[in-house]
Amino acid sequence: MTSNEGSFGLFTEEAAPLDVQACDRCELSGQRTRVIWGEGNSNARLVMILDNPGAREDRLGNPFLCSTRETLQRGMREAGLDRNLVYVTFLLKCRPIRAYNKPAAREACLPHLQAQLLEKRPLVLFGFGNVVAEALFPWKENASVKELRRDWHEWQGIPVGLTYHPLAVKRRPNLMNIFVEDLVSLNNKFAACLSRQSNNQ
């Protein structure tokens, strides 16, 4: 699995289900311009989870590659992970613009993510940052990437790996080698799961 060449760019956005587009479960419904359901290959069996969507357009409405997406793709490229095999989704389906009640928003939005993952049926999940770690493993006291990375865990029977948030890597370049190392582990895990699935068919 090798990454595609060329410059970094926006993943193709997948439209949210109609009922989710009208969601008003939390205060983010009053901030958003739209619900962002997910990006990338909508049929991918490898699903990555970020905490919330970043900007996709600048103030003039032109396509815009935020630091999170750029750093993620940089790490994927160095790890040899093909972006065409990946679907990226979010714990929160709306991009926060101003301060909000974070615990309430996460609690309100988690059922959307759970339904989405049941529909996608990924072979492997991969989360970025402590917020995602806490959401996936609420029973683990003070769940953190520092403690959970390197090992593979399970979420509803699906193998889950974790690493640092791309923005943390952007701000602390010394984390890039660790970030890439974790993405290499993901690439290997996904290849093994694909091989196992093929052998079982």
Coordinates of N, CA and C in Angstrom, one line a residue:
M1 N 0.8 -1.2 0.0 CA 0.0 0.0 0.0 C 0.9 1.2 0.0
T2 N 1.0 1.9 -1.1 CA 1.8 3.1 -1.2 C 1.0 4.3 -1.4
S3 N 1.4 5.4 -0.8 CA 0.7 6.7 -0.9 C 0.8 7.2 -2.3
N4 N -0.3 8.0 -2.7 CA -0.3 8.5 -4.0 C 0.6 9.8 -4.1
E5 N 1.2 10.0 -5.2 CA 2.1 11.1 -5.4 C 1.3 12.4 -5.6
G6 N 2.1 13.5 -5.6 CA 1.4 14.8 -5.9 C 1.2 15.6 -4.6
S7 N 0.7 16.8 -4.7 CA 0.5 17.7 -3.6 C -0.7 17.2 -2.7
F8 N -0.7 17.7 -1.5 CA -1.8 17.4 -0.6 C -3.1 18.1 -1.1
G9 N -4.2 17.6 -0.7 CA -5.5 18.2 -1.1 C -6.6 17.8 -0.3
L10 N -7.7 18.4 -0.5 CA -8.9 18.0 0.3 C -9.4 16.6 -0.1
F11 N -9.9 15.8 0.9 CA -10.6 14.6 0.6 C -12.0 15.0 0.1
T12 N -12.5 14.1 -0.7 CA -13.9 14.3 -1.2 C -14.9 14.2 0.0
E13 N -15.8 15.1 0.1 CA -16.7 15.1 1.2 C -17.9 14.2 0.9
E14 N -18.3 13.4 1.9 CA -19.5 12.6 1.8 C -20.7 13.4 2.5
A15 N -21.8 13.5 1.8 CA -23.0 14.2 2.3 C -23.5 13.5 3.5
A16 N -24.0 14.2 4.5 CA -24.6 13.6 5.7 C -26.0 13.2 5.4
P17 N -26.5 12.1 6.1 CA -27.9 11.7 5.9 C -28.8 12.9 6.2
L18 N -30.0 13.0 5.6 CA -30.9 14.1 5.7 C -31.3 14.4 7.1
D19 N -31.5 13.3 7.9 CA -32.0 13.5 9.3 C -30.8 14.1 10.1
V20 N -29.6 13.8 9.8 CA -28.5 14.4 10.5 C -28.2 15.8 10.1
Q21 N -28.5 16.1 8.9 CA -28.3 17.5 8.4 C -29.2 18.5 9.2
A22 N -30.3 18.0 9.7 CA -31.2 18.8 10.5 C -31.0 18.7 12.0
C23 N -30.0 18.0 12.4 CA -29.7 17.7 13.8 C -29.7 19.0 14.6
D24 N -30.4 19.0 15.8 CA -30.3 20.2 16.7 C -30.1 19.7 18.1
R25 N -29.4 18.6 18.3 CA -29.1 18.0 19.6 C -28.3 18.8 20.5
C26 N -27.4 19.7 19.9 CA -26.6 20.5 20.8 C -26.4 21.9 20.2
E27 N -25.8 22.8 20.9 CA -25.7 24.2 20.5 C -24.9 24.4 19.2
L28 N -24.1 23.4 18.8 CA -23.3 23.6 17.5 C -24.2 23.8 16.3
S29 N -25.5 23.3 16.5 CA -26.4 23.5 15.4 C -26.7 25.0 15.0
G30 N -26.4 25.8 16.0 CA -26.6 27.3 15.8 C -25.3 27.9 15.3
Q31 N -24.2 27.2 15.2 CA -22.9 27.8 14.8 C -22.6 27.3 13.4
R32 N -23.0 26.2 13.0 CA -22.5 25.5 11.8 C -23.0 26.1 10.5
T33 N -22.2 26.0 9.4 CA -22.7 26.3 8.1 C -23.4 25.0 7.5
R34 N -22.9 23.8 7.9 CA -23.4 22.5 7.5 C -22.9 21.4 8.3
V35 N -23.4 20.3 8.3 CA -22.9 19.1 8.9 C -21.9 18.4 8.0
I36 N -20.7 18.1 8.5 CA -19.7 17.4 7.8 C -19.6 16.0 8.3
W37 N -20.1 15.1 7.5 CA -20.3 13.7 7.9 C -19.0 12.9 7.8
G38 N -18.2 13.1 6.7 CA -17.0 12.4 6.6 C -16.3 12.7 5.2
E39 N -15.1 12.3 5.0 CA -14.3 12.7 3.8 C -13.5 11.5 3.4
G40 N -13.2 11.4 2.1 CA -12.4 10.4 1.6 C -13.2 9.3 0.8
N41 N -12.6 8.1 0.8 CA -13.3 7.0 0.1 C -14.4 6.5 1.0
S42 N -15.7 6.7 0.6 CA -16.8 6.4 1.5 C -17.0 4.9 1.6
N43 N -16.3 4.1 0.7 CA -16.4 2.6 0.8 C -15.1 2.0 1.5
A44 N -14.3 2.9 2.0 CA -13.0 2.4 2.6 C -13.3 1.5 3.9
R45 N -12.5 0.5 4.1 CA -12.6 -0.3 5.3 C -11.7 0.1 6.4
L46 N -10.9 1.2 6.1 CA -10.1 1.8 7.2 C -10.7 3.2 7.5
V47 N -11.1 3.4 8.7 CA -11.8 4.6 9.1 C -10.9 5.3 10.2
M48 N -10.6 6.6 9.9 CA -9.9 7.4 10.8 C -10.9 8.4 11.5
I49 N -10.6 8.7 12.8 CA -11.5 9.5 13.5 C -10.8 10.7 14.1
L50 N -11.2 11.9 13.8 CA -10.7 13.1 14.4 C -11.8 13.7 15.3
D51 N -11.4 14.7 16.1 CA -12.3 15.2 17.1 C -13.4 16.1 16.4
N52 N -13.1 16.9 15.5 CA -14.1 17.7 14.8 C -13.6 18.2 13.5
P53 N -14.4 18.6 12.6 CA -14.0 19.0 11.2 C -13.2 20.4 11.4
G54 N -12.2 20.5 10.5 CA -11.6 21.8 10.4 C -12.2 22.6 9.2
A55 N -11.7 23.7 8.9 CA -12.2 24.5 7.8 C -11.9 23.9 6.5
R56 N -12.8 23.9 5.6 CA -12.6 23.4 4.2 C -12.6 24.5 3.2
E57 N -13.0 25.7 3.6 CA -13.0 26.8 2.7 C -12.5 28.0 3.5
D58 N -11.8 29.0 2.8 CA -11.4 30.2 3.4 C -12.5 31.2 3.5
R59 N -12.3 32.4 3.9 CA -13.4 33.3 4.2 C -14.1 33.7 2.9
L60 N -13.4 33.5 1.8 CA -14.0 33.9 0.5 C -14.7 32.7 -0.2
G61 N -14.7 31.5 0.5 CA -15.3 30.3 0.0 C -14.5 29.5 -0.9
N62 N -13.2 29.8 -1.0 CA -12.3 29.0 -1.8 C -11.8 27.7 -1.0
P63 N -11.6 26.6 -1.7 CA -11.1 25.4 -1.1 C -9.9 25.7 -0.3
F64 N -9.8 25.1 0.9 CA -8.7 25.5 1.8 C -8.3 24.2 2.6
L65 N -7.0 23.9 2.6 CA -6.4 22.8 3.3 C -5.9 23.2 4.6
C66 N -6.6 22.8 5.7 CA -6.2 23.2 7.0 C -5.0 22.4 7.5
S67 N -4.4 22.9 8.6 CA -3.2 22.3 9.1 C -3.4 20.8 9.5
T68 N -4.6 20.5 10.1 CA -4.9 19.2 10.5 C -4.8 18.2 9.3
R69 N -5.5 18.6 8.2 CA -5.5 17.7 7.0 C -4.2 17.6 6.4
E70 N -3.4 18.7 6.3 CA -2.1 18.7 5.7 C -1.1 17.8 6.5
T71 N -1.1 18.0 7.8 CA -0.2 17.2 8.6 C -0.6 15.7 8.6
L72 N -1.9 15.4 8.6 CA -2.3 14.0 8.5 C -1.8 13.4 7.2
Q73 N -2.0 14.1 6.1 CA -1.6 13.6 4.8 C -0.1 13.4 4.7
R74 N 0.6 14.4 5.3 CA 2.1 14.3 5.3 C 2.5 13.0 6.0
G75 N 1.9 12.8 7.2 CA 2.3 11.6 7.9 C 1.9 10.3 7.2
M76 N 0.7 10.3 6.5 CA 0.3 9.1 5.7 C 1.3 8.9 4.6
R77 N 1.7 9.9 3.9 CA 2.6 9.7 2.8 C 3.9 9.1 3.3
E78 N 4.5 9.6 4.4 CA 5.7 9.1 4.9 C 5.6 7.7 5.4
A79 N 4.4 7.3 5.8 CA 4.2 5.9 6.3 C 3.8 5.0 5.2
G80 N 3.7 5.5 3.9 CA 3.3 4.7 2.8 C 1.8 4.3 2.8
L81 N 1.0 5.1 3.4 CA -0.4 4.8 3.5 C -1.2 5.5 2.4
D82 N -1.8 4.8 1.6 CA -2.6 5.3 0.4 C -3.8 6.0 0.9
R83 N -3.9 7.3 0.6 CA -5.1 8.1 1.0 C -6.4 7.6 0.3
N84 N -6.3 6.9 -0.8 CA -7.4 6.4 -1.5 C -8.1 5.2 -0.8
L85 N -7.4 4.7 0.2 CA -7.9 3.6 1.0 C -8.5 4.0 2.3
V86 N -8.6 5.3 2.5 CA -9.0 5.8 3.8 C -10.3 6.7 3.8
Y87 N -11.0 6.5 4.9 CA -12.2 7.4 5.1 C -12.0 8.1 6.4
V88 N -12.2 9.4 6.5 CA -11.9 10.2 7.7 C -13.3 10.7 8.2
T89 N -13.6 10.5 9.4 CA -14.8 11.0 10.0 C -14.5 11.7 11.3
F90 N -15.5 12.2 12.0 CA -15.3 13.1 13.1 C -16.2 12.7 14.3
L91 N -15.7 12.9 15.5 CA -16.5 12.7 16.7 C -17.7 13.7 16.7
L92 N -17.4 15.0 16.4 CA -18.4 16.0 16.2 C -18.6 16.2 14.8
K93 N -19.8 16.3 14.3 CA -20.1 16.5 12.9 C -20.2 17.9 12.4
C94 N -20.0 18.9 13.4 CA -20.1 20.3 13.0 C -18.8 20.9 13.4
R95 N -18.3 21.9 12.6 CA -17.1 22.6 13.0 C -17.4 23.7 14.0
P96 N -16.9 23.7 15.2 CA -17.1 24.7 16.2 C -16.5 26.0 15.7
I97 N -17.2 27.1 15.9 CA -16.7 28.4 15.5 C -16.4 29.3 16.7
R98 N -17.1 29.0 17.8 CA -16.9 29.8 19.0 C -17.0 28.8 20.2
A99 N -16.9 29.3 21.4 CA -16.9 28.5 22.6 C -18.2 27.7 22.7
Y100 N -18.2 26.5 23.3 CA -19.4 25.7 23.4 C -19.2 24.7 24.5
N101 N -20.3 24.1 24.9 CA -20.3 23.1 26.0 C -19.7 21.8 25.4
K102 N -18.5 21.5 25.6 CA -17.8 20.4 24.9 C -18.4 19.0 25.3
P103 N -18.5 18.7 26.6 CA -19.1 17.4 27.0 C -20.5 17.2 26.5
A104 N -21.3 18.2 26.5 CA -22.7 18.1 26.0 C -22.7 17.8 24.5
A105 N -21.8 18.5 23.8 CA -21.8 18.3 22.3 C -21.3 16.9 22.0
R106 N -20.3 16.4 22.7 CA -19.7 15.1 22.4 C -20.8 14.0 22.7
E107 N -21.5 14.2 23.8 CA -22.5 13.2 24.2 C -23.6 13.2 23.2
A108 N -24.0 14.4 22.7 CA -25.1 14.5 21.7 C -24.7 13.9 20.4
C109 N -23.4 14.0 20.0 CA -23.0 13.6 18.7 C -22.5 12.2 18.6
L110 N -22.2 11.6 19.7 CA -21.6 10.2 19.7 C -22.6 9.2 19.0
P111 N -23.9 9.3 19.2 CA -24.8 8.3 18.5 C -24.6 8.4 17.0
H112 N -24.4 9.6 16.5 CA -24.2 9.7 15.0 C -23.0 9.0 14.6
L113 N -21.9 9.1 15.3 CA -20.6 8.3 15.0 C -20.9 6.8 15.1
Q114 N -21.6 6.4 16.2 CA -21.8 5.0 16.3 C -22.6 4.4 15.2
A115 N -23.7 5.2 14.8 CA -24.5 4.7 13.6 C -23.7 4.7 12.4
Q116 N -22.8 5.7 12.2 CA -22.0 5.7 11.0 C -21.1 4.5 10.9
L117 N -20.4 4.2 12.0 CA -19.5 3.1 12.0 C -20.2 1.7 11.8
L118 N -21.4 1.6 12.4 CA -22.2 0.4 12.1 C -22.5 0.2 10.6
E119 N -22.8 1.4 10.0 CA -23.1 1.3 8.6 C -21.8 1.1 7.7
K120 N -20.7 1.7 8.1 CA -19.4 1.5 7.4 C -18.8 0.2 7.5
R121 N -19.0 -0.4 8.7 CA -18.4 -1.7 9.0 C -16.9 -1.8 8.7
P122 N -16.1 -0.9 9.3 CA -14.6 -0.9 9.0 C -13.9 -2.1 9.5
L123 N -12.8 -2.4 8.9 CA -12.0 -3.5 9.4 C -11.1 -3.0 10.5
V124 N -10.7 -1.7 10.4 CA -9.8 -1.1 11.3 C -10.2 0.3 11.6
L125 N -10.1 0.8 12.9 CA -10.4 2.1 13.3 C -9.1 2.7 13.7
F126 N -8.9 4.1 13.5 CA -7.7 4.7 14.0 C -8.1 6.1 14.5
G127 N -7.8 6.4 15.8 CA -8.2 7.7 16.3 C -7.0 8.6 16.6
F128 N -7.3 9.9 16.6 CA -6.3 10.9 16.8 C -6.6 11.8 17.9
G129 N -5.8 11.9 18.9 CA -5.9 12.8 20.0 C -6.7 12.3 21.2
N130 N -6.5 12.9 22.4 CA -7.1 12.5 23.6 C -8.6 12.6 23.6
V131 N -9.2 13.5 22.9 CA -10.6 13.7 22.9 C -11.3 12.4 22.3
V132 N -10.7 11.9 21.2 CA -11.2 10.7 20.6 C -11.0 9.5 21.5
A133 N -9.8 9.5 22.1 CA -9.5 8.3 23.0 C -10.5 8.3 24.1
E134 N -10.8 9.4 24.7 CA -11.8 9.5 25.8 C -13.2 9.1 25.4
A135 N -13.5 9.4 24.1 CA -14.9 9.1 23.6 C -15.0 7.6 23.3
L136 N -14.0 7.0 22.8 CA -14.0 5.6 22.4 C -13.9 4.7 23.7
F137 N -13.1 5.2 24.7 CA -12.9 4.4 25.9 C -13.3 5.1 27.1
P138 N -14.6 5.4 27.3 CA -15.0 6.2 28.5 C -14.7 5.5 29.8
W139 N -14.6 4.2 29.8 CA -14.4 3.5 31.0 C -13.0 3.5 31.5
K140 N -12.1 3.9 30.6 CA -10.6 4.0 31.0 C -10.4 5.4 31.7
E141 N -9.9 5.4 32.9 CA -9.7 6.6 33.6 C -8.6 7.4 33.0
N142 N -8.9 8.7 32.7 CA -7.9 9.6 32.0 C -7.3 8.9 30.8
A143 N -8.1 8.4 29.9 CA -7.6 7.8 28.7 C -6.8 8.9 27.9
S144 N -5.6 8.5 27.5 CA -4.8 9.4 26.7 C -4.0 8.6 25.7
V145 N -3.7 9.4 24.6 CA -2.9 8.8 23.5 C -1.5 8.3 24.0
K146 N -0.9 9.1 24.9 CA 0.4 8.7 25.4 C 0.4 7.3 26.0
E147 N -0.7 7.0 26.7 CA -0.8 5.7 27.4 C -1.3 4.6 26.4
L148 N -2.2 4.9 25.5 CA -2.9 3.9 24.7 C -2.2 3.6 23.3
R149 N -1.3 4.5 22.8 CA -0.7 4.3 21.5 C 0.3 3.1 21.7
R150 N 0.7 2.6 20.6 CA 1.6 1.4 20.4 C 0.8 0.1 20.5
D151 N -0.3 0.1 21.3 CA -1.1 -1.1 21.4 C -2.3 -1.1 20.6
W152 N -2.9 -2.2 20.2 CA -4.2 -2.3 19.5 C -5.3 -2.7 20.5
H153 N -6.4 -1.9 20.5 CA -7.5 -2.1 21.4 C -8.7 -2.6 20.6
E154 N -9.8 -2.6 21.2 CA -11.1 -3.0 20.5 C -12.2 -2.1 20.8
W155 N -13.0 -1.8 19.8 CA -14.2 -1.0 20.0 C -15.3 -1.8 19.2
Q156 N -16.2 -2.3 20.0 CA -17.3 -3.2 19.4 C -16.8 -4.2 18.5
G157 N -15.7 -4.9 18.9 CA -15.1 -5.9 18.1 C -14.2 -5.5 16.9
I158 N -14.0 -4.2 16.8 CA -13.1 -3.7 15.7 C -11.8 -3.2 16.3
P159 N -10.7 -3.6 15.7 CA -9.4 -3.2 16.2 C -9.2 -1.7 16.1
V160 N -8.7 -1.1 17.1 CA -8.6 0.4 17.2 C -7.1 0.7 17.6
G161 N -6.5 1.6 16.8 CA -5.2 2.2 17.2 C -5.4 3.7 17.4
L162 N -4.4 4.3 18.1 CA -4.5 5.7 18.4 C -3.1 6.3 18.2
T163 N -3.1 7.6 17.9 CA -1.9 8.4 17.9 C -2.2 9.9 18.2
Y164 N -1.2 10.7 18.2 CA -1.4 12.1 18.5 C -2.2 12.8 17.5
H165 N -2.9 13.9 17.9 CA -3.7 14.7 16.9 C -2.7 15.4 16.0
P166 N -3.1 15.5 14.7 CA -2.2 16.2 13.7 C -1.8 17.6 14.1
L167 N -2.7 18.3 14.8 CA -2.3 19.7 15.2 C -1.3 19.7 16.3
A168 N -1.3 18.7 17.2 CA -0.2 18.5 18.2 C 1.1 18.3 17.5
V169 N 1.1 17.5 16.4 CA 2.3 17.2 15.7 C 2.8 18.4 15.0
K170 N 1.9 19.2 14.4 CA 2.2 20.4 13.8 C 2.9 21.4 14.7
R171 N 2.4 21.5 15.9 CA 2.9 22.4 16.9 C 4.2 21.9 17.6
R172 N 4.4 20.6 17.6 CA 5.5 19.9 18.2 C 6.2 19.0 17.2
P173 N 7.0 19.5 16.3 CA 7.6 18.7 15.2 C 8.3 17.5 15.7
N174 N 8.8 17.4 17.0 CA 9.5 16.3 17.5 C 8.5 15.0 17.6
L175 N 7.2 15.3 17.5 CA 6.3 14.2 17.5 C 6.1 13.5 16.1
M176 N 6.6 14.2 15.1 CA 6.4 13.6 13.7 C 6.9 12.2 13.5
N177 N 8.1 11.9 14.1 CA 8.6 10.5 13.9 C 7.7 9.5 14.6
I178 N 7.2 9.9 15.8 CA 6.2 9.0 16.5 C 4.9 8.8 15.7
F179 N 4.5 10.0 15.2 CA 3.2 10.0 14.4 C 3.3 9.1 13.2
V180 N 4.5 9.2 12.5 CA 4.7 8.3 11.3 C 4.8 6.8 11.7
E181 N 5.5 6.6 12.8 CA 5.7 5.2 13.3 C 4.3 4.6 13.6
D182 N 3.4 5.4 14.2 CA 2.1 4.9 14.5 C 1.3 4.6 13.2
L183 N 1.5 5.5 12.2 CA 0.8 5.3 10.9 C 1.3 4.1 10.2
V184 N 2.6 3.8 10.3 CA 3.2 2.6 9.7 C 2.6 1.4 10.4
S185 N 2.4 1.4 11.7 CA 1.8 0.3 12.4 C 0.4 0.1 11.9
L186 N -0.3 1.2 11.7 CA -1.7 1.2 11.1 C -1.7 0.5 9.7
N187 N -0.8 0.9 8.9 CA -0.7 0.4 7.5 C -0.5 -1.1 7.6
N188 N 0.4 -1.6 8.5 CA 0.6 -3.0 8.6 C -0.6 -3.8 9.1
K189 N -1.2 -3.2 10.1 CA -2.4 -3.8 10.7 C -3.5 -3.9 9.7
F190 N -3.7 -2.9 8.9 CA -4.8 -2.9 7.9 C -4.5 -3.9 6.8
A191 N -3.2 -4.0 6.4 CA -2.8 -5.0 5.4 C -3.1 -6.4 5.9
A192 N -2.8 -6.6 7.2 CA -3.0 -8.0 7.8 C -4.5 -8.3 7.8
C193 N -5.3 -7.3 8.2 CA -6.8 -7.5 8.2 C -7.4 -7.8 6.9
L194 N -6.9 -7.1 5.9 CA -7.4 -7.3 4.5 C -7.0 -8.7 4.0
S195 N -5.8 -9.1 4.3 CA -5.3 -10.5 4.0 C -6.1 -11.5 4.7
R196 N -6.4 -11.3 5.9 CA -7.2 -12.3 6.7 C -8.6 -12.4 6.1
Q197 N -9.2 -11.2 5.8 CA -10.5 -11.2 5.2 C -10.6 -11.9 3.8
S198 N -9.5 -11.7 3.0 CA -9.4 -12.4 1.7 C -9.3 -13.9 1.9
N199 N -8.5 -14.3 2.8 CA -8.3 -15.8 3.1 C -9.6 -16.5 3.6
N200 N -10.5 -15.7 4.2 CA -11.7 -16.2 4.8 C -12.8 -16.3 3.8
Q201 N -12.7 -15.7 2.7 CA -13.7 -15.6 1.7 C -13.7 -16.8 0.8

